[in-house]
Coordinates of C-alpha atoms and ligand atoms in Angstrom, one line a residue:
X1 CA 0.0 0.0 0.0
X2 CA 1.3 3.8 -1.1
X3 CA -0.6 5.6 1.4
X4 CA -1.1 8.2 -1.1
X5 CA -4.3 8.1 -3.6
X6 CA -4.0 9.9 -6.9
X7 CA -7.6 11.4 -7.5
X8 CA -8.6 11.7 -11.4
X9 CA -9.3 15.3 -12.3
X10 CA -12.8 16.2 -13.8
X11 CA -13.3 17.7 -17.1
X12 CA -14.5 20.9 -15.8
X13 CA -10.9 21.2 -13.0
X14 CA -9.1 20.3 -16.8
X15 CA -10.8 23.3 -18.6
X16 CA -10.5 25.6 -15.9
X17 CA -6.7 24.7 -15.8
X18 CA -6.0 25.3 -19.3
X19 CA -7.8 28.1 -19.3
X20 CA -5.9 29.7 -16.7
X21 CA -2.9 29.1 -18.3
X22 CA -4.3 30.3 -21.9
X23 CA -5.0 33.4 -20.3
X24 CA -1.4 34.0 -18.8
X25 CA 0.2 33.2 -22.1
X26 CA -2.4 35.7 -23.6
X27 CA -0.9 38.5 -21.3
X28 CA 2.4 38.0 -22.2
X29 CA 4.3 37.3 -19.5
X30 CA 5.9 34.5 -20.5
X31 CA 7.4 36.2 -23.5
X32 CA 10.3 38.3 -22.2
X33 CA 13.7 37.0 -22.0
X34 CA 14.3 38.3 -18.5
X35 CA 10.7 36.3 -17.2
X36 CA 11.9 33.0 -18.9
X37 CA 15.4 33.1 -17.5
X38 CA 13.7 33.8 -13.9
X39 CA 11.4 30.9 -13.9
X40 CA 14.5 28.4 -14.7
X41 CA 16.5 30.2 -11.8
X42 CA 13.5 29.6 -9.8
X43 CA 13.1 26.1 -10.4
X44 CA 16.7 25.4 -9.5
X45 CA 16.2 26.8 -6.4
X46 CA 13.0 24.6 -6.1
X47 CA 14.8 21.9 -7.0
X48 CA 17.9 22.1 -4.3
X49 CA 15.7 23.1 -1.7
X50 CA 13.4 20.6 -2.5
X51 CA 16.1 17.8 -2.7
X52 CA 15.8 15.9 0.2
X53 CA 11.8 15.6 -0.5
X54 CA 12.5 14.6 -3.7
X55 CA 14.9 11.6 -2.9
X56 CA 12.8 10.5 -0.3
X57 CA 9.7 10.6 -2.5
X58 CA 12.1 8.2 -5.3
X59 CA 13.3 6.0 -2.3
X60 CA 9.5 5.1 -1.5
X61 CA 8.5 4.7 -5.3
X62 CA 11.3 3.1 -6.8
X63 CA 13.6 2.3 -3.6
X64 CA 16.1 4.7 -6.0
X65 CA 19.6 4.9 -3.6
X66 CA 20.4 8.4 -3.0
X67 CA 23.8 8.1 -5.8
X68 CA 21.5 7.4 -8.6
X69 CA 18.6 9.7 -8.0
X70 CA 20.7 12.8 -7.7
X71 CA 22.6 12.0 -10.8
X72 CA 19.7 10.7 -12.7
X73 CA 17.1 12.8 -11.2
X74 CA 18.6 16.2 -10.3
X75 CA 21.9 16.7 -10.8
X76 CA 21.4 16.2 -15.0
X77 CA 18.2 19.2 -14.7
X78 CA 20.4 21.8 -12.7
X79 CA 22.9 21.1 -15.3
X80 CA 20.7 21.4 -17.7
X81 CA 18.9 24.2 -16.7
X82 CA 22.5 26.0 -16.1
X83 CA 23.3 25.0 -19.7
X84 CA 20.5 26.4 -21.0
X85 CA 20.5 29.8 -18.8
X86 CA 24.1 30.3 -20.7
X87 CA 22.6 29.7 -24.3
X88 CA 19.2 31.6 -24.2
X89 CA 20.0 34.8 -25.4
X90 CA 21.7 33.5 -28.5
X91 CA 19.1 30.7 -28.8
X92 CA 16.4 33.1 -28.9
X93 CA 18.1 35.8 -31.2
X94 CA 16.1 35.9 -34.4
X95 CA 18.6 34.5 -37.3
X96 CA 19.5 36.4 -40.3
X97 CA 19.3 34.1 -43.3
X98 CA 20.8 34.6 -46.5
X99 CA 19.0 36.7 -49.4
X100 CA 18.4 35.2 -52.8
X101 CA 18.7 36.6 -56.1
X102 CA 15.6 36.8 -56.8
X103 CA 15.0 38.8 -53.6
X104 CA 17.8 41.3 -53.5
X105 CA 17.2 44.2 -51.4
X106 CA 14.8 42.2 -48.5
X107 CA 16.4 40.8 -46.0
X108 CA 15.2 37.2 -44.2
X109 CA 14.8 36.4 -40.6
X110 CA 13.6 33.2 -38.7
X111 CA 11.8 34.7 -35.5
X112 CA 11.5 31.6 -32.6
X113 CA 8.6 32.2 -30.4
X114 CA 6.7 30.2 -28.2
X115 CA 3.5 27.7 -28.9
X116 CA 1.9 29.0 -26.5
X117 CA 0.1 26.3 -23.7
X118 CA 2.0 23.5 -23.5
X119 CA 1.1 19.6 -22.1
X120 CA 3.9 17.5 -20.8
X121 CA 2.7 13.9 -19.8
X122 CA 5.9 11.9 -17.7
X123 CA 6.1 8.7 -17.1
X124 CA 7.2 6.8 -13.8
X125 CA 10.7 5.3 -14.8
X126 CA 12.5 8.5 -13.9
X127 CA 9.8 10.3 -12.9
X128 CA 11.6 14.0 -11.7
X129 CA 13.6 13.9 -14.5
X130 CA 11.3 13.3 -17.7
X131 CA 8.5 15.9 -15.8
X132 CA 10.9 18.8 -15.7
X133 CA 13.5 18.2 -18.3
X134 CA 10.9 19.4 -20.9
X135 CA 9.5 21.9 -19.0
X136 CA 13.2 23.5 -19.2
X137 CA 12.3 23.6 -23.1
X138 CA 9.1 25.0 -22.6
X139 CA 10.4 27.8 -20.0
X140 CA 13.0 28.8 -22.2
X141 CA 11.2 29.4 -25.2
X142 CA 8.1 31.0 -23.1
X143 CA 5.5 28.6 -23.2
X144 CA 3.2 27.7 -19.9
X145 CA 3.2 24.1 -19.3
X146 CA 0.4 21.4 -17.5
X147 CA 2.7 18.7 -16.4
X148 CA 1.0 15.3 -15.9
X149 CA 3.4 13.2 -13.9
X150 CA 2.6 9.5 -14.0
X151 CA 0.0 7.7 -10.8
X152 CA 2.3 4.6 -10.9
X153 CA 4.7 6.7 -8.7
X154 CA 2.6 8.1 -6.0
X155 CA 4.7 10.0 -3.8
X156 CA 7.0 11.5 -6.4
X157 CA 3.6 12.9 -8.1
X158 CA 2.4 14.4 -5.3
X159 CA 5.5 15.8 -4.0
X160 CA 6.0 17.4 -7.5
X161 CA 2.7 18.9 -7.1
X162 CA 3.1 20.5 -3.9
X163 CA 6.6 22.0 -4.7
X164 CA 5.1 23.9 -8.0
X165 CA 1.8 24.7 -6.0
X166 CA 3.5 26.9 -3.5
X167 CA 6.6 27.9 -6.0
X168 CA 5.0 29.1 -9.0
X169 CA 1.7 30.2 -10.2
X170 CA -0.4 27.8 -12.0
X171 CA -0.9 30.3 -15.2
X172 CA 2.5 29.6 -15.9
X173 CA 3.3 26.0 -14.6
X174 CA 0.8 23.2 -13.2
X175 CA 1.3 19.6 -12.0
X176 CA -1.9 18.1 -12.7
X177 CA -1.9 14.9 -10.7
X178 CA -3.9 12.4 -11.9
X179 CA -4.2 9.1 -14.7
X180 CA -5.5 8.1 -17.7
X181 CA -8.8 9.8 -17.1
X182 CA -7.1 13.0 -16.1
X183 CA -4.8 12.8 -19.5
X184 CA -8.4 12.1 -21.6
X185 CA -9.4 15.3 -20.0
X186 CA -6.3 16.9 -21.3
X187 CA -6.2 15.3 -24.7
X188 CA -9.7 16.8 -25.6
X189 CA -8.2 20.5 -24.8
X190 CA -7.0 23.4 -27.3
X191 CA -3.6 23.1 -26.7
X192 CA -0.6 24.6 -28.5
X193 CA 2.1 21.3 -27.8
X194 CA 2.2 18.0 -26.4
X195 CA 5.3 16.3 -25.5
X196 CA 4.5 13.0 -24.2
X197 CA 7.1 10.7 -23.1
X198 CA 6.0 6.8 -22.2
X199 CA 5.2 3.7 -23.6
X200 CA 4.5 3.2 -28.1
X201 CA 0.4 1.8 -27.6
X202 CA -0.3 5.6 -25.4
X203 CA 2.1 7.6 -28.1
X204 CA -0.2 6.3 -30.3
X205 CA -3.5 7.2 -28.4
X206 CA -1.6 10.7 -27.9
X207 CA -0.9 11.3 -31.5
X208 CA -4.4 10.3 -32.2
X209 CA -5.8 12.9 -30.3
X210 CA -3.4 15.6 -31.4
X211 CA -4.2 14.7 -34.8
X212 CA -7.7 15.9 -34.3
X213 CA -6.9 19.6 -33.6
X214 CA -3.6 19.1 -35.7
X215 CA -1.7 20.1 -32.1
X216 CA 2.4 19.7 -32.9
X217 CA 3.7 16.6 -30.7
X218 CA 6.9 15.4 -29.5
X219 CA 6.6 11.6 -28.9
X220 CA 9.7 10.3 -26.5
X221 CA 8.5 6.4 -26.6
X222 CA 10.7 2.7 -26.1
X223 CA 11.2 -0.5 -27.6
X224 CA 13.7 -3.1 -27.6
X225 CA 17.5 -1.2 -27.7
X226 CA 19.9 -3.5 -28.7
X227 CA 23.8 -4.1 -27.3
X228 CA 26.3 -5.5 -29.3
X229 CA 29.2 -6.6 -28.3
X230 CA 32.4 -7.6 -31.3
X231 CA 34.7 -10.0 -30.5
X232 CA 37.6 -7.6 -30.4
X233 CA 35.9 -5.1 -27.6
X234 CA 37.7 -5.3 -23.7
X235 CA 35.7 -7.6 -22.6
X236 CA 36.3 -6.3 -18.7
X237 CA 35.2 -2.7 -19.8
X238 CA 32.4 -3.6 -21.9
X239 CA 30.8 -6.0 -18.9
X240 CA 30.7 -3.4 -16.6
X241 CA 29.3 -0.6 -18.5
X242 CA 26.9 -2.9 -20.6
X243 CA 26.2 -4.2 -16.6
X244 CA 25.5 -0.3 -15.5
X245 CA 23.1 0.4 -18.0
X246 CA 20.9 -2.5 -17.7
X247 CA 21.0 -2.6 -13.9
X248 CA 20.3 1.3 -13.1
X249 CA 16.6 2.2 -12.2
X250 CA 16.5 -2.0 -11.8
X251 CA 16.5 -2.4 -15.7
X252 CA 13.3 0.2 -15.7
X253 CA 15.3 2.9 -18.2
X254 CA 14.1 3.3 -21.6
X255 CA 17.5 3.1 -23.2
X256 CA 18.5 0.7 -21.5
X257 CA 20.3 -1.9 -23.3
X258 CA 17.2 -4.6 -23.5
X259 CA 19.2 -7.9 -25.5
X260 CA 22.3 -8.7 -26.2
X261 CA 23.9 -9.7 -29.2
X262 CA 27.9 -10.9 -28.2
X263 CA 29.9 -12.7 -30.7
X264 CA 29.9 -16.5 -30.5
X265 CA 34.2 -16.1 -29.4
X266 CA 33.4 -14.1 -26.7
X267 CA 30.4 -15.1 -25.2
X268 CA 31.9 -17.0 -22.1
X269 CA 34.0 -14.2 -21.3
X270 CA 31.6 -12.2 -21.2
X271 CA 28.9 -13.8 -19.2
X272 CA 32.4 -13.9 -16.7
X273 CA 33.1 -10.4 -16.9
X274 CA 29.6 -9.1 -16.4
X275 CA 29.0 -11.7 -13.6
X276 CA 32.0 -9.9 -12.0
X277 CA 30.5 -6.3 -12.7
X278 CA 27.1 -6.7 -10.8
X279 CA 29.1 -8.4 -7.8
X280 CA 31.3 -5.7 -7.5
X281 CA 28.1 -3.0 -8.0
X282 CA 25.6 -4.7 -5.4
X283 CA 27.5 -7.3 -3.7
X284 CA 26.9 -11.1 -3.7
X285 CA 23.3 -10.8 -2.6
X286 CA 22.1 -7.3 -5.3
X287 CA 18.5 -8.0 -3.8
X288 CA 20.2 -6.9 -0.2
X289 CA 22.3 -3.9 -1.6
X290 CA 21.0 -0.4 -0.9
X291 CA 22.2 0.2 -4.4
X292 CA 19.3 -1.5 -6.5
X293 CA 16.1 -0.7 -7.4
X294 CA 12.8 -2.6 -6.8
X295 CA 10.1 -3.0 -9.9
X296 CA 7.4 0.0 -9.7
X297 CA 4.4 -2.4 -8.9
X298 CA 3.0 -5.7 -9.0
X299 CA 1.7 -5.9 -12.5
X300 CA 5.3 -4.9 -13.9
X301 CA 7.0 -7.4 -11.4
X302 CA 4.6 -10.2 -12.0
X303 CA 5.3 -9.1 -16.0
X304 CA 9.2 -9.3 -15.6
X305 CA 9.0 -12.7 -13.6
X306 CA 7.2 -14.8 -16.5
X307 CA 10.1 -13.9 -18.7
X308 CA 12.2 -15.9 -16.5
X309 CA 10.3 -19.2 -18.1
X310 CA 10.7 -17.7 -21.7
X311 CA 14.5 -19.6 -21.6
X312 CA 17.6 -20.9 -19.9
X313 CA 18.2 -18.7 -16.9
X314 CA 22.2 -18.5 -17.0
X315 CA 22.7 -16.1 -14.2
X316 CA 20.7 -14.8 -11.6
X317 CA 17.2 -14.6 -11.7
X318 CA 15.7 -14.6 -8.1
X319 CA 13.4 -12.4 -6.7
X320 CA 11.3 -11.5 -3.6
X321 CA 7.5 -10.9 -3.8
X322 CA 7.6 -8.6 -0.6
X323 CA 10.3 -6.5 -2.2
X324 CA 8.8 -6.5 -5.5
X325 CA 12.4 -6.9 -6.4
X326 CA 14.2 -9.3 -9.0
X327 CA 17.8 -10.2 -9.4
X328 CA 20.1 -8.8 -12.4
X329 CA 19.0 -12.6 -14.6
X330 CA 21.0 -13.6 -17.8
X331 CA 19.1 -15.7 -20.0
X332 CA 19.0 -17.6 -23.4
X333 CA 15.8 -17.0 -24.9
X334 CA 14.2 -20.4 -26.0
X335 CA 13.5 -18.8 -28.9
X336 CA 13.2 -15.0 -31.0
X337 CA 9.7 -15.5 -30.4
X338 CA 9.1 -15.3 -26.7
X339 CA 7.9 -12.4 -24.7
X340 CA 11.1 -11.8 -23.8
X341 CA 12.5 -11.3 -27.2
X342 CA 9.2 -9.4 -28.9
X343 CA 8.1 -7.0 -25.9
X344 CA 9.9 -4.6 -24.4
X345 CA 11.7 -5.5 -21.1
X346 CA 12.0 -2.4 -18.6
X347 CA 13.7 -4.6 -15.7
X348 CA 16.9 -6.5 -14.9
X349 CA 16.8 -9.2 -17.6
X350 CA 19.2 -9.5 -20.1
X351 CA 18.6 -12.1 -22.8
X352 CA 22.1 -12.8 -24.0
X353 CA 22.1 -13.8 -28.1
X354 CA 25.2 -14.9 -30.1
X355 CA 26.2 -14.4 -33.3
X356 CA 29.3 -15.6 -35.7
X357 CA 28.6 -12.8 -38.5
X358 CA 27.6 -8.8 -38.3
X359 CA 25.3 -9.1 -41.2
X360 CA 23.0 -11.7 -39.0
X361 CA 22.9 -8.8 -36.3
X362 CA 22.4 -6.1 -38.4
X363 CA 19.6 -7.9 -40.5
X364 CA 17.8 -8.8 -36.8
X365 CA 17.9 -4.9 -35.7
X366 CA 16.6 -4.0 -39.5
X367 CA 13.6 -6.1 -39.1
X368 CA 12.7 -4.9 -35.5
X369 CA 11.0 -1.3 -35.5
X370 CA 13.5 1.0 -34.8
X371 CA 15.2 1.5 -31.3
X372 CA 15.6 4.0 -29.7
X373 CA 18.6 3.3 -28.4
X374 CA 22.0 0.8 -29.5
X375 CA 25.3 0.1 -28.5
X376 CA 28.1 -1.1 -29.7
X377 CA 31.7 -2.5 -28.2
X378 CA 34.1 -2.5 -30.4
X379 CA 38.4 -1.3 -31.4
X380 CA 37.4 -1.8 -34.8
X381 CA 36.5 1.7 -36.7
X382 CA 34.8 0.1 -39.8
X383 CA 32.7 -2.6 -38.0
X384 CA 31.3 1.1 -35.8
X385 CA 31.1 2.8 -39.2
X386 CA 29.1 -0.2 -40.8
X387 CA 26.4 -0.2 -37.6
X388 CA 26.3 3.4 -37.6
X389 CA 25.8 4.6 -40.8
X390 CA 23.5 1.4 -41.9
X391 CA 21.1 0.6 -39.0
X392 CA 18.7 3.2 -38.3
X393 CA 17.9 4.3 -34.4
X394 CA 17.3 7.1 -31.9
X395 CA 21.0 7.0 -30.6
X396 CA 23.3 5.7 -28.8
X397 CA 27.2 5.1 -27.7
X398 CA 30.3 3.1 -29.1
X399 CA 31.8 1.6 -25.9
X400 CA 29.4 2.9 -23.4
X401 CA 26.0 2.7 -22.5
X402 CA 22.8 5.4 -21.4
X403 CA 25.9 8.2 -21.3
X404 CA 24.4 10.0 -25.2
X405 CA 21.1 11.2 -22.6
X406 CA 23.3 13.1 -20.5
X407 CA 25.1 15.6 -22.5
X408 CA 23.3 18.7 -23.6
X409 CA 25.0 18.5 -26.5
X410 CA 23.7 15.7 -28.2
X411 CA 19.8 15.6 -29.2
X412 CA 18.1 12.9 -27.5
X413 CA 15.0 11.3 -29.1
X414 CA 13.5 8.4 -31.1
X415 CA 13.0 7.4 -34.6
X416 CA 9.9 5.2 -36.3
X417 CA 8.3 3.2 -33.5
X418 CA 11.0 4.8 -30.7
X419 CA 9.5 8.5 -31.4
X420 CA 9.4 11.5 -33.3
X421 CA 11.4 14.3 -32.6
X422 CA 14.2 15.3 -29.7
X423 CA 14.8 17.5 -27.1
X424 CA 18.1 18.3 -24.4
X425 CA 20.1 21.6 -24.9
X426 CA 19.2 23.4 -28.0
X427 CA 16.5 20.8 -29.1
X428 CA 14.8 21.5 -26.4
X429 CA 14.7 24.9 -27.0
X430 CA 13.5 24.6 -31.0
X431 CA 10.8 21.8 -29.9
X432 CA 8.9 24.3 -27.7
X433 CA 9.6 27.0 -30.5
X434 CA 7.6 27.6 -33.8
X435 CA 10.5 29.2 -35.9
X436 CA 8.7 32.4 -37.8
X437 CA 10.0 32.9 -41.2
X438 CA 9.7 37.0 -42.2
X439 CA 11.0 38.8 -45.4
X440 CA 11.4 42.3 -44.7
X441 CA 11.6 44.1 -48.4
X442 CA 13.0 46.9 -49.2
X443 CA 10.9 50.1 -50.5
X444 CA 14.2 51.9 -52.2
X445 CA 13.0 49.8 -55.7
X446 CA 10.5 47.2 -56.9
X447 CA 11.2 44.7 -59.2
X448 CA 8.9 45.1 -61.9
X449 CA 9.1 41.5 -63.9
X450 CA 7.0 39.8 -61.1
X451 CA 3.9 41.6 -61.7
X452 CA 1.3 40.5 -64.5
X453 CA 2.2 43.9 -66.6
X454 CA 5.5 43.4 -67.4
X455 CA 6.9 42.8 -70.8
X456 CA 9.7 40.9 -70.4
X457 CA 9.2 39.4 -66.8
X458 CA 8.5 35.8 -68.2
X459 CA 11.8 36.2 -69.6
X460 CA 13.6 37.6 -66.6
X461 CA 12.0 34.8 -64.6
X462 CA 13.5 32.3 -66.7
X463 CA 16.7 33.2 -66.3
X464 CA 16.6 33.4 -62.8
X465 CA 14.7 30.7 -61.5
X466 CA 16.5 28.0 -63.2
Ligands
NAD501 P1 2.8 4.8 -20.3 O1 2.7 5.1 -21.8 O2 2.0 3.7 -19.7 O3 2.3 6.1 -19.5 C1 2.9 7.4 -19.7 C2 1.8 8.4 -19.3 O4 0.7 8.2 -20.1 C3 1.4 8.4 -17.9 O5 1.4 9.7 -17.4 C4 0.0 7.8 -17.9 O6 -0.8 8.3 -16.9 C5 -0.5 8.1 -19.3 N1 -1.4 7.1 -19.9 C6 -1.3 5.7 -19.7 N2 -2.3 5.1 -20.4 C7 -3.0 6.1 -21.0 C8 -4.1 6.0 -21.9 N3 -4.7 4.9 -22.2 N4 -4.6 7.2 -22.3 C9 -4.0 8.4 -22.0 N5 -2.9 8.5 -21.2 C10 -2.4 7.3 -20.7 O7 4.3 4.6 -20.0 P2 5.0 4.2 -18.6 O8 4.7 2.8 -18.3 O9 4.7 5.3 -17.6 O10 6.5 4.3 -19.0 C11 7.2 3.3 -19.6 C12 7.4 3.5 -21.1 O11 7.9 4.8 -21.4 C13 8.4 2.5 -21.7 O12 7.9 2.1 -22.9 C14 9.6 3.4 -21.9 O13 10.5 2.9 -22.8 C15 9.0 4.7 -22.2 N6 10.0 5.8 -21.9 C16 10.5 6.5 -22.9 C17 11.4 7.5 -22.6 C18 12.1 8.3 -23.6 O14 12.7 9.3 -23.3 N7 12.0 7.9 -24.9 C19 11.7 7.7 -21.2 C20 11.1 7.0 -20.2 C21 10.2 6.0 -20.6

């Protein structure tokens, strides 16, 4: 038991909420450079006064250790907010563009400015993080947001409402807390963007909707990432990062790598190696460390266990139904049929394929929607240039795992079935943005050939647009 209820919101809290929030867009408060660059301020301050709350809110939902929910949870947003408070002005500039010859004398600009209301549904993986990290976006390019954070996490929804509540007003940011009848509620509303992070089947009920008032999405969905792992990688190295990113959040990280695809020569070594990486990381007994998460609920635990029968458990594999925890489990799939191999995994079960050629790994990936995420191991600089430039996914690392998410450098998002669009740093920033595109012409002459009258426009024309 949670101790906490999440109450669906009516239809009539829902209108009132967007219409608060239409209204505070409509007086243009969120539009000045110097309001937009207060608000992220403000929510860093939220955020570090706010941080014991917050881990003990991810301790009770997700039994998260303190390490890995200030570096997933908070320590990536105040970077990322800092980042973004450095880049703003220049983000927000308009942009001259270049003038063509058939236009000389105007000059071009592309103008960014803000949707307007925004939506931002999170899911309950990483449940701090994937609320504000768009709502960054949609502060710095001066939109007002309804976050919807997910009821599967209880305690961290709540506390996220009650921080906003009493830090900001709810024209300008709102945590609606509620579940799928809330985010119905919020699907039927004129809004100006949704960005909906979570699972494909709801990105598809979100686009859907969307599509009905033609509102602009961002979909940040899953699937199954693959990890591949050459015969000439370090074995050693590989294990444990491959053993980092599987095993954070208990498995329950969208890009997290879901199968594994080592060549047949290493195999043994590296079953070894990784067998070595999760003893060192939580000890002989993981389901005793302070270190590792449990499963978010019953229905995802009781999920994650009946892949245990879909093969040959090779390591690990135990689990306690009080905890709601299971043990990091290696696993030979019985076949590429099973759950295990078709359905997205989301917990600590790795199902560990072999392979003797790259073509047989690059033709499985190809006929799998696209993930989101992949890794490779490898020394080899044309066996990395022959996954990168001909399989097709969100993104991903050579030689590392989950570490492409935290750099505000890269743009993070999905491609096919994994998503549409990105966001982080910059991308952010132009996903909460309509880019404007205005010609400013010049009234010192007028080009005569354009207009109906002229003589010998058709002619002009010809030569120019050519
Ligand atoms: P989910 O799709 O079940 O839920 C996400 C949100 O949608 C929640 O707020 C929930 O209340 C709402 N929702 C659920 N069912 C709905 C319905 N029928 N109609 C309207 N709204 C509904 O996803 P989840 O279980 O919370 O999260 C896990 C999934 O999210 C995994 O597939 C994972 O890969 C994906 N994910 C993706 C990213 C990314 O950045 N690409 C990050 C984290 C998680």
């Amino acid at each position: 038991m949670t101790g906490i209820t999440i109450r669906e919101k009516t239809q009539e809290q829902v209108n009132e909420a967007v219409k608060l929030q239409r209204n505070y867009f409509a007086s243009g408060k969120t539009r000045p450079l110097e309001a937009r660059k207060a608000s992220l301020n403000k929510l860093a301050d939220v955020l570090r006064k706010n941080e014991s709350k917050i881990l003990k809110a991810l301790h009770d939902d997700l039994n998260k250790s303190e390490r890995e929910a200030y570096t997933t949870e908070i320590g990536i947003l105040l970077e990322e907010i800092s980042f973004t408070l450095k880049n703003l002005d220049s983000w927000a500039k308009p942009k001259k563009v270049k003038t063509a010859v058939t236009h000389i004398g105007s000059k071009g600009y592309r103008i960014p400015e803000p949707y307007g209301v925004s939506l931002i549904i999170a899911p309950w993986n990483y449940p701090i993080q994937l609320a504000i990290s768009p709502l960054i976006g949609a502060f710095a390019a001066g939109n007002t947001a309804i976050v919807k954070p997910s009821e599967l996490t209880p305690h961290t929804s709540r506390m996220l409402s009650e921080m906003f509540e009493g830090s900001f007003d709810s024209g300008l940011v709102y945590v609606m807390e509620g579940g799928i009848e809330t985010n119905q509620h919020l699907l039927d509303q004129e809004l100006d963007y949704i960005f909906f992070t979570g699972s494909v089947p709801v990105g598809k009920i979100v686009m859907e909707a969307a599509s009905k008032r033609l509102i602009p999405v961002t979909l940040e969905l899953g699937g199954k990432s693959p990890c591949i792992v050459h015969e000439d990688a370090d074995m050693a190295l590989a294990a444990k990062r491959i053993a980092f990113g599987k095993l954070a959040n208990a498995g329950q990280t969208c890009i997290a790598p879901d199968y594994l695809f080592v060549h047949r020569s290493a195999e043994e070594k590296f079953i070894e190696e990784f067998k070595k990486a999760v003893h060192e990381f939580y000890g002989e007994e993981p389901l005793k460390s302070d270190q590792f998460g449990k499963i978010v609920n019953e229905r995802h635990y009781n999920r994650l266990k009946s892949y245990l029968s879909d093969g040959e458990v090779i390591f690990g594999g135990g689990f306690d139904d009080q905890s709601l925890q299971i043990q990091p489990a290696l696993l030979r799939p019985e076949s590429m049929g099973v759950p295990v191999m078709t359905e997205e995994i989301f917990g600590p079960i790795f199902p560990v394929l072999t392979y003797d050629r790259l073509d047989e790994v690059k033709s499985f990936v190809a006929s799998r929607p696209k993930p989101l995420a992949l890794y490779l191991f490898t020394a080899d600089r044309e066996v990395e240039k022959d996954i990168t430039e001909n399989l097709s996914y969100g993104g991903g690392c050579i030689n590392d795992t989950l570490m492409h998410i935290a750099t505000p450098h890269l743009p993070f998002g999905g491609v096919g079935e994994s998503g549409i669009g990105s966001y982080h740093g910059e991308s952010s920033f132009s996903t909460f943005s309509h880019y404007k595109s205005v010609l400013k012409q010049t009234n010192l002459f007028d080009f005569s050939f354009k207009y109906p009258n002229s003589k010998n426009g058709l002619k002009i024309l010809r030569r120019l647009l050519k």
